[in-house]
Amino acid sequence: MVNRIVRASIHPAIGIARLGSSQDEYLLAPQVATPPPRPVDTSHDRSGHLKREAVEFRIYGYDKDDNVVAELTADNADIVWNVHVANAKAAWFKFRHAMDLDTLKDTIVERRNPKILDPDERRKLVIDPGSRCISGRNQAGSEAHHFDTGTFKGVAVDLGELRTTAEGRLLFLGGHGVSSSPSGAPPYVDSDNDAFGNAEDWHDDIADGPVDATVRVNGNEIPTEGAWVVSAPPNYAPDLKSWRTLYDLLVDLFVEADWLPQKSTISFTEDIYPILARLSGLQWVNKAFAAVFGHTAPFDFLDEDRIDQINHLHGGAAVDVFKPLRMAIFKMFREQTDHVSDPAAWPWLYGDSYGTGPDSDRYQNLALGGERLRYLKAWSEGNFIADWGTLPPSPSSIGQHPLGDQPAALDRAALEFCAADAFHPGIELTWPMRHLSIYSKAFRIARATKPEPEYGTHLDVGTALGSTGPLHGQHPGALSRWMLLPWQIDTGGCLAGYEDGLAFDAPSFWPSRVPNHVLAHENYLKVINPSLPREERLNAFNQRRSWFAPLNSPGQDWGEYLVHQYGNMGVVEAYPSVAGDDQIPSLIYVETHPGTKNKVSGAGADGVIRAPAPPLVTLSAADLRARAAGFSNEADRIAVRKMRFGQ
């Protein structure tokens, strides 16, 4: 069979690994679009440290007609993996907002560390350990496989490591989330230009770069298509998906470019249900979504009765009893137009320009667009396949996919748990990902073929988007350099409820990756306690607290505290429910919080950083509204907004 193989390809095409503070333990990143829930209490190690997520790369052999013939492993091929990752954040330009927004086309940003002008000194800001090779089965632990020889201003920084499985597949594990300044500089200086997330004299250990392999079958080398790997911040709600995923965004991009075919029929199960169900999934990470889209709420899209109403044409096309409901739901979504959109329209998520563009900017709030707009419009009009309950269950492991479907399934799964919005800048990657020029084909990052030009001390929109600009062939570190530095500052600032005068816990940025509000474990124990009065149990279920509450500090300090504490934060995991109560769902997502073990400056005996107790004062109405949204008070909300948006 292997004699028919004429080429090979590495999958996933873009692999996403995630940082973690555990020194030894790790989890495997998703390999299918619908994996089973992560088992309770498996996100942290026994010491309470967050495990890294490793991404596994596989190689598939194709025949001359582009059919998958076999997976190539150590059983049927000789494989030498080669990976080159780097971190170029500190030498790149500052992030203010996405530079491809037509409403902000006059944007010009300066370089990070702008005081360093000497080219040799600026090169010392790039953490580049070079490439690493690995081959064989069950390889791990060798110094030759660690990306730990790159330096930032002479200080060694570990960007991760390579391992192999028993089958000879590649595992890439990112860094341990170490962010620091050699000089002890603060991560936020109010007087700096674009101070938020552009810390001077700081590095983190995010990285990205190409993944290649030399493959020989029966002694003959097979041309092998390479992939790309990105290390990203942790996923604190690993079972949940963003309302729009990075996979959704790239499907829109590639369909518009005719790189992927447009679907001719719209499936309720595959195309409509995910758009609606993800709104309800966000009930576990945001209080406002829980109140409106949560269990038994007015728009609970996980409810079987509601699904029955909107899944097929009751009474047939001539009657179509629930068509007005479908039309009403469709009209609740915000479409991208040149006019100011209602900020209360669905979804309750910020857009790319929120906080940095004018209030009239159409990118202030996230809109429905692309293929999903086409799907939902067709559904509202009755042009869809009512297939709920008729399709076989989705594969829960990559081995359940037929061999020929596995490469595409891996490509999709890697991006299904990444957020596409808001690109301000985002969690895993940001706005360059929506530009066709950075790809060589669908899902494949185009490689640089020559050194990158020198862009000078400032970057304007014309250069950024130009034909000789950075949105073409990519070098190691080129994708992650657009993200904030250090990443923890952004994680601590991607909040909900920034608006003045609103007791409203949305819109939000990306709660599916960094929760706003969670069901605390102590409340979960009340929910499942049959000895408690039912009203008390239901009240406990409906209560949510700020995910940042264990830091016990004002919101303006959360990003800085996460530099040390990120690996000891809670993770939202699926817990068993109670039987026989229709007011409580059959599966409950609860925060697993291990307690903080690291001893850091300002920490108490248990390692938890605590701010001084606030004076006992009567809170004003504004303070109560701010506290309801997760801030300490209105002054704290104003301070956080000023840090993040400069206003």
PDB file of C-alpha atoms in Angstrom, residues 469-606:
ATOM      1  CA  GLY A 469       4.566  44.205   4.009  1.00  0.00           C
ATOM      2  CA  PRO A 470       4.466  41.596   6.787  1.00  0.00           C
ATOM      3  CA  LEU A 471       1.249  39.860   5.660  1.00  0.00           C
ATOM      4  CA  HIS A 472       2.987  37.609   3.167  1.00  0.00           C
ATOM      5  CA  GLY A 473       5.643  34.926   3.715  1.00  0.00           C
ATOM      6  CA  GLN A 474       6.045  34.227   7.436  1.00  0.00           C
ATOM      7  CA  HIS A 475       9.184  33.701   9.518  1.00  0.00           C
ATOM      8  CA  PRO A 476       9.402  31.917  12.889  1.00  0.00           C
ATOM      9  CA  GLY A 477       7.680  34.142  15.444  1.00  0.00           C
ATOM     10  CA  ALA A 478       5.867  36.210  12.797  1.00  0.00           C
ATOM     11  CA  LEU A 479       2.302  35.323  13.803  1.00  0.00           C
ATOM     12  CA  SER A 480       2.556  35.685  17.570  1.00  0.00           C
ATOM     13  CA  ARG A 481       4.473  38.985  17.460  1.00  0.00           C
ATOM     14  CA  TRP A 482       1.208  40.859  16.823  1.00  0.00           C
ATOM     15  CA  MET A 483      -0.137  39.742  20.211  1.00  0.00           C
ATOM     16  CA  LEU A 484       0.176  41.680  23.478  1.00  0.00           C
ATOM     17  CA  LEU A 485       3.277  41.601  25.675  1.00  0.00           C
ATOM     18  CA  PRO A 486       3.162  40.038  28.171  1.00  0.00           C
ATOM     19  CA  TRP A 487       0.093  37.986  27.357  1.00  0.00           C
ATOM     20  CA  GLN A 488      -1.059  37.937  30.998  1.00  0.00           C
ATOM     21  CA  ILE A 489      -1.810  41.658  30.839  1.00  0.00           C
ATOM     22  CA  ASP A 490      -4.337  40.997  28.092  1.00  0.00           C
ATOM     23  CA  THR A 491      -5.845  37.996  29.875  1.00  0.00           C
ATOM     24  CA  GLY A 492      -6.352  40.176  32.933  1.00  0.00           C
ATOM     25  CA  GLY A 493      -7.980  42.883  30.829  1.00  0.00           C
ATOM     26  CA  CYS A 494     -10.365  40.942  28.573  1.00  0.00           C
ATOM     27  CA  LEU A 495     -13.399  41.702  30.687  1.00  0.00           C
ATOM     28  CA  ALA A 496     -17.112  42.460  30.410  1.00  0.00           C
ATOM     29  CA  GLY A 497     -19.234  45.435  31.387  1.00  0.00           C
ATOM     30  CA  TYR A 498     -16.909  48.361  30.669  1.00  0.00           C
ATOM     31  CA  GLU A 499     -19.767  50.786  30.059  1.00  0.00           C
ATOM     32  CA  ASP A 500     -20.677  53.502  32.552  1.00  0.00           C
ATOM     33  CA  GLY A 501     -24.092  53.509  34.142  1.00  0.00           C
ATOM     34  CA  LEU A 502     -24.976  49.915  33.250  1.00  0.00           C
ATOM     35  CA  ALA A 503     -25.701  47.094  35.643  1.00  0.00           C
ATOM     36  CA  PHE A 504     -25.057  44.701  32.777  1.00  0.00           C
ATOM     37  CA  ASP A 505     -22.482  41.938  32.648  1.00  0.00           C
ATOM     38  CA  ALA A 506     -22.046  42.058  28.870  1.00  0.00           C
ATOM     39  CA  PRO A 507     -20.893  42.692  26.200  1.00  0.00           C
ATOM     40  CA  SER A 508     -17.718  40.750  26.734  1.00  0.00           C
ATOM     41  CA  PHE A 509     -14.513  40.008  24.831  1.00  0.00           C
ATOM     42  CA  TRP A 510     -13.758  36.277  24.770  1.00  0.00           C
ATOM     43  CA  PRO A 511     -15.320  34.630  27.853  1.00  0.00           C
ATOM     44  CA  SER A 512     -15.092  31.149  26.329  1.00  0.00           C
ATOM     45  CA  ARG A 513     -11.317  31.312  26.822  1.00  0.00           C
ATOM     46  CA  VAL A 514     -11.060  33.647  29.836  1.00  0.00           C
ATOM     47  CA  PRO A 515     -14.263  33.493  31.918  1.00  0.00           C
ATOM     48  CA  ASN A 516     -15.949  36.591  33.282  1.00  0.00           C
ATOM     49  CA  HIS A 517     -18.189  34.880  35.830  1.00  0.00           C
ATOM     50  CA  VAL A 518     -18.304  31.254  36.965  1.00  0.00           C
ATOM     51  CA  LEU A 519     -20.337  28.872  39.087  1.00  0.00           C
ATOM     52  CA  ALA A 520     -18.109  28.459  42.130  1.00  0.00           C
ATOM     53  CA  HIS A 521     -17.488  24.980  43.503  1.00  0.00           C
ATOM     54  CA  GLU A 522     -18.970  25.827  46.891  1.00  0.00           C
ATOM     55  CA  ASN A 523     -22.240  26.729  45.179  1.00  0.00           C
ATOM     56  CA  TYR A 524     -22.158  23.551  43.133  1.00  0.00           C
ATOM     57  CA  LEU A 525     -21.995  21.562  46.376  1.00  0.00           C
ATOM     58  CA  LYS A 526     -25.174  23.316  47.486  1.00  0.00           C
ATOM     59  CA  VAL A 527     -26.866  22.575  44.149  1.00  0.00           C
ATOM     60  CA  ILE A 528     -26.354  18.817  44.504  1.00  0.00           C
ATOM     61  CA  ASN A 529     -27.093  18.683  48.251  1.00  0.00           C
ATOM     62  CA  PRO A 530     -30.556  17.042  48.601  1.00  0.00           C
ATOM     63  CA  SER A 531     -30.820  18.083  52.251  1.00  0.00           C
ATOM     64  CA  LEU A 532     -31.014  21.782  51.367  1.00  0.00           C
ATOM     65  CA  PRO A 533     -34.315  23.497  50.499  1.00  0.00           C
ATOM     66  CA  ARG A 534     -34.923  23.538  46.757  1.00  0.00           C
ATOM     67  CA  GLU A 535     -35.053  27.336  46.629  1.00  0.00           C
ATOM     68  CA  GLU A 536     -31.625  27.561  48.254  1.00  0.00           C
ATOM     69  CA  ARG A 537     -30.244  25.044  45.762  1.00  0.00           C
ATOM     70  CA  LEU A 538     -31.687  26.948  42.798  1.00  0.00           C
ATOM     71  CA  ASN A 539     -30.343  30.239  44.131  1.00  0.00           C
ATOM     72  CA  ALA A 540     -26.908  28.634  44.419  1.00  0.00           C
ATOM     73  CA  PHE A 541     -27.148  27.390  40.833  1.00  0.00           C
ATOM     74  CA  ASN A 542     -28.076  30.807  39.476  1.00  0.00           C
ATOM     75  CA  GLN A 543     -25.345  32.653  41.347  1.00  0.00           C
ATOM     76  CA  ARG A 544     -22.127  33.495  39.543  1.00  0.00           C
ATOM     77  CA  ARG A 545     -18.977  35.142  40.862  1.00  0.00           C
ATOM     78  CA  SER A 546     -16.077  36.842  39.122  1.00  0.00           C
ATOM     79  CA  TRP A 547     -13.478  34.413  37.811  1.00  0.00           C
ATOM     80  CA  PHE A 548     -10.869  36.860  39.108  1.00  0.00           C
ATOM     81  CA  ALA A 549     -12.267  36.853  42.663  1.00  0.00           C
ATOM     82  CA  PRO A 550      -9.525  34.535  44.052  1.00  0.00           C
ATOM     83  CA  LEU A 551      -6.978  37.265  43.268  1.00  0.00           C
ATOM     84  CA  ASN A 552      -8.850  39.422  45.799  1.00  0.00           C
ATOM     85  CA  SER A 553      -7.694  42.643  44.192  1.00  0.00           C
ATOM     86  CA  PRO A 554      -8.973  45.531  42.088  1.00  0.00           C
ATOM     87  CA  GLY A 555      -9.411  44.812  38.388  1.00  0.00           C
ATOM     88  CA  GLN A 556      -6.605  47.192  37.486  1.00  0.00           C
ATOM     89  CA  ASP A 557      -4.153  44.741  39.123  1.00  0.00           C
ATOM     90  CA  TRP A 558      -5.415  41.494  37.615  1.00  0.00           C
ATOM     91  CA  GLY A 559      -3.097  41.415  34.618  1.00  0.00           C
ATOM     92  CA  GLU A 560       0.007  42.038  36.716  1.00  0.00           C
ATOM     93  CA  TYR A 561      -1.020  39.436  39.299  1.00  0.00           C
ATOM     94  CA  LEU A 562      -1.586  36.851  36.566  1.00  0.00           C
ATOM     95  CA  VAL A 563       2.091  37.100  35.601  1.00  0.00           C
ATOM     96  CA  HIS A 564       2.668  34.991  38.712  1.00  0.00           C
ATOM     97  CA  GLN A 565      -0.734  33.471  39.378  1.00  0.00           C
ATOM     98  CA  TYR A 566      -2.037  32.445  35.944  1.00  0.00           C
ATOM     99  CA  GLY A 567      -1.188  28.767  36.466  1.00  0.00           C
ATOM    100  CA  ASN A 568      -3.208  28.548  39.659  1.00  0.00           C
ATOM    101  CA  MET A 569      -6.442  30.046  38.354  1.00  0.00           C
ATOM    102  CA  GLY A 570      -9.649  28.062  38.103  1.00  0.00           C
ATOM    103  CA  VAL A 571     -10.723  26.043  35.072  1.00  0.00           C
ATOM    104  CA  VAL A 572     -14.370  25.527  34.093  1.00  0.00           C
ATOM    105  CA  GLU A 573     -15.032  21.783  33.893  1.00  0.00           C
ATOM    106  CA  ALA A 574     -18.089  19.541  33.454  1.00  0.00           C
ATOM    107  CA  TYR A 575     -19.550  18.139  36.694  1.00  0.00           C
ATOM    108  CA  PRO A 576     -22.384  15.638  37.198  1.00  0.00           C
ATOM    109  CA  SER A 577     -25.775  17.070  38.055  1.00  0.00           C
ATOM    110  CA  VAL A 578     -28.765  15.873  40.048  1.00  0.00           C
ATOM    111  CA  ALA A 579     -31.601  13.775  38.696  1.00  0.00           C
ATOM    112  CA  GLY A 580     -35.248  14.725  38.562  1.00  0.00           C
ATOM    113  CA  ASP A 581     -35.058  18.527  38.615  1.00  0.00           C
ATOM    114  CA  ASP A 582     -35.873  20.246  35.333  1.00  0.00           C
ATOM    115  CA  GLN A 583     -34.585  23.579  36.676  1.00  0.00           C
ATOM    116  CA  ILE A 584     -31.046  22.202  36.782  1.00  0.00           C
ATOM    117  CA  PRO A 585     -29.309  20.903  33.624  1.00  0.00           C
ATOM    118  CA  SER A 586     -28.053  17.356  33.338  1.00  0.00           C
ATOM    119  CA  LEU A 587     -24.442  18.571  33.109  1.00  0.00           C
ATOM    120  CA  ILE A 588     -23.144  21.528  35.107  1.00  0.00           C
ATOM    121  CA  TYR A 589     -19.987  23.464  34.307  1.00  0.00           C
ATOM    122  CA  VAL A 590     -18.235  24.467  37.507  1.00  0.00           C
ATOM    123  CA  GLU A 591     -14.958  26.187  38.284  1.00  0.00           C
ATOM    124  CA  THR A 592     -12.265  23.836  39.579  1.00  0.00           C
ATOM    125  CA  HIS A 593      -9.950  26.045  41.612  1.00  0.00           C
ATOM    126  CA  PRO A 594      -6.898  24.324  43.098  1.00  0.00           C
ATOM    127  CA  GLY A 595      -5.777  27.142  45.367  1.00  0.00           C
ATOM    128  CA  THR A 596      -2.600  29.068  44.710  1.00  0.00           C
ATOM    129  CA  LYS A 597       0.660  27.324  45.590  1.00  0.00           C
ATOM    130  CA  ASN A 598       3.315  29.663  44.227  1.00  0.00           C
ATOM    131  CA  LYS A 599       4.891  31.938  46.790  1.00  0.00           C
ATOM    132  CA  VAL A 600       5.366  35.344  45.212  1.00  0.00           C
ATOM    133  CA  SER A 601       6.010  38.825  46.429  1.00  0.00           C
ATOM    134  CA  GLY A 602       2.967  40.150  48.252  1.00  0.00           C
ATOM    135  CA  ALA A 603       1.477  36.702  48.875  1.00  0.00           C
ATOM    136  CA  GLY A 604       0.131  35.389  52.139  1.00  0.00           C
ATOM    137  CA  ALA A 605       1.119  32.156  53.830  1.00  0.00           C
ATOM    138  CA  ASP A 606      -1.060  30.176  51.413  1.00  0.00           C
TER     139      ASP A 606
END
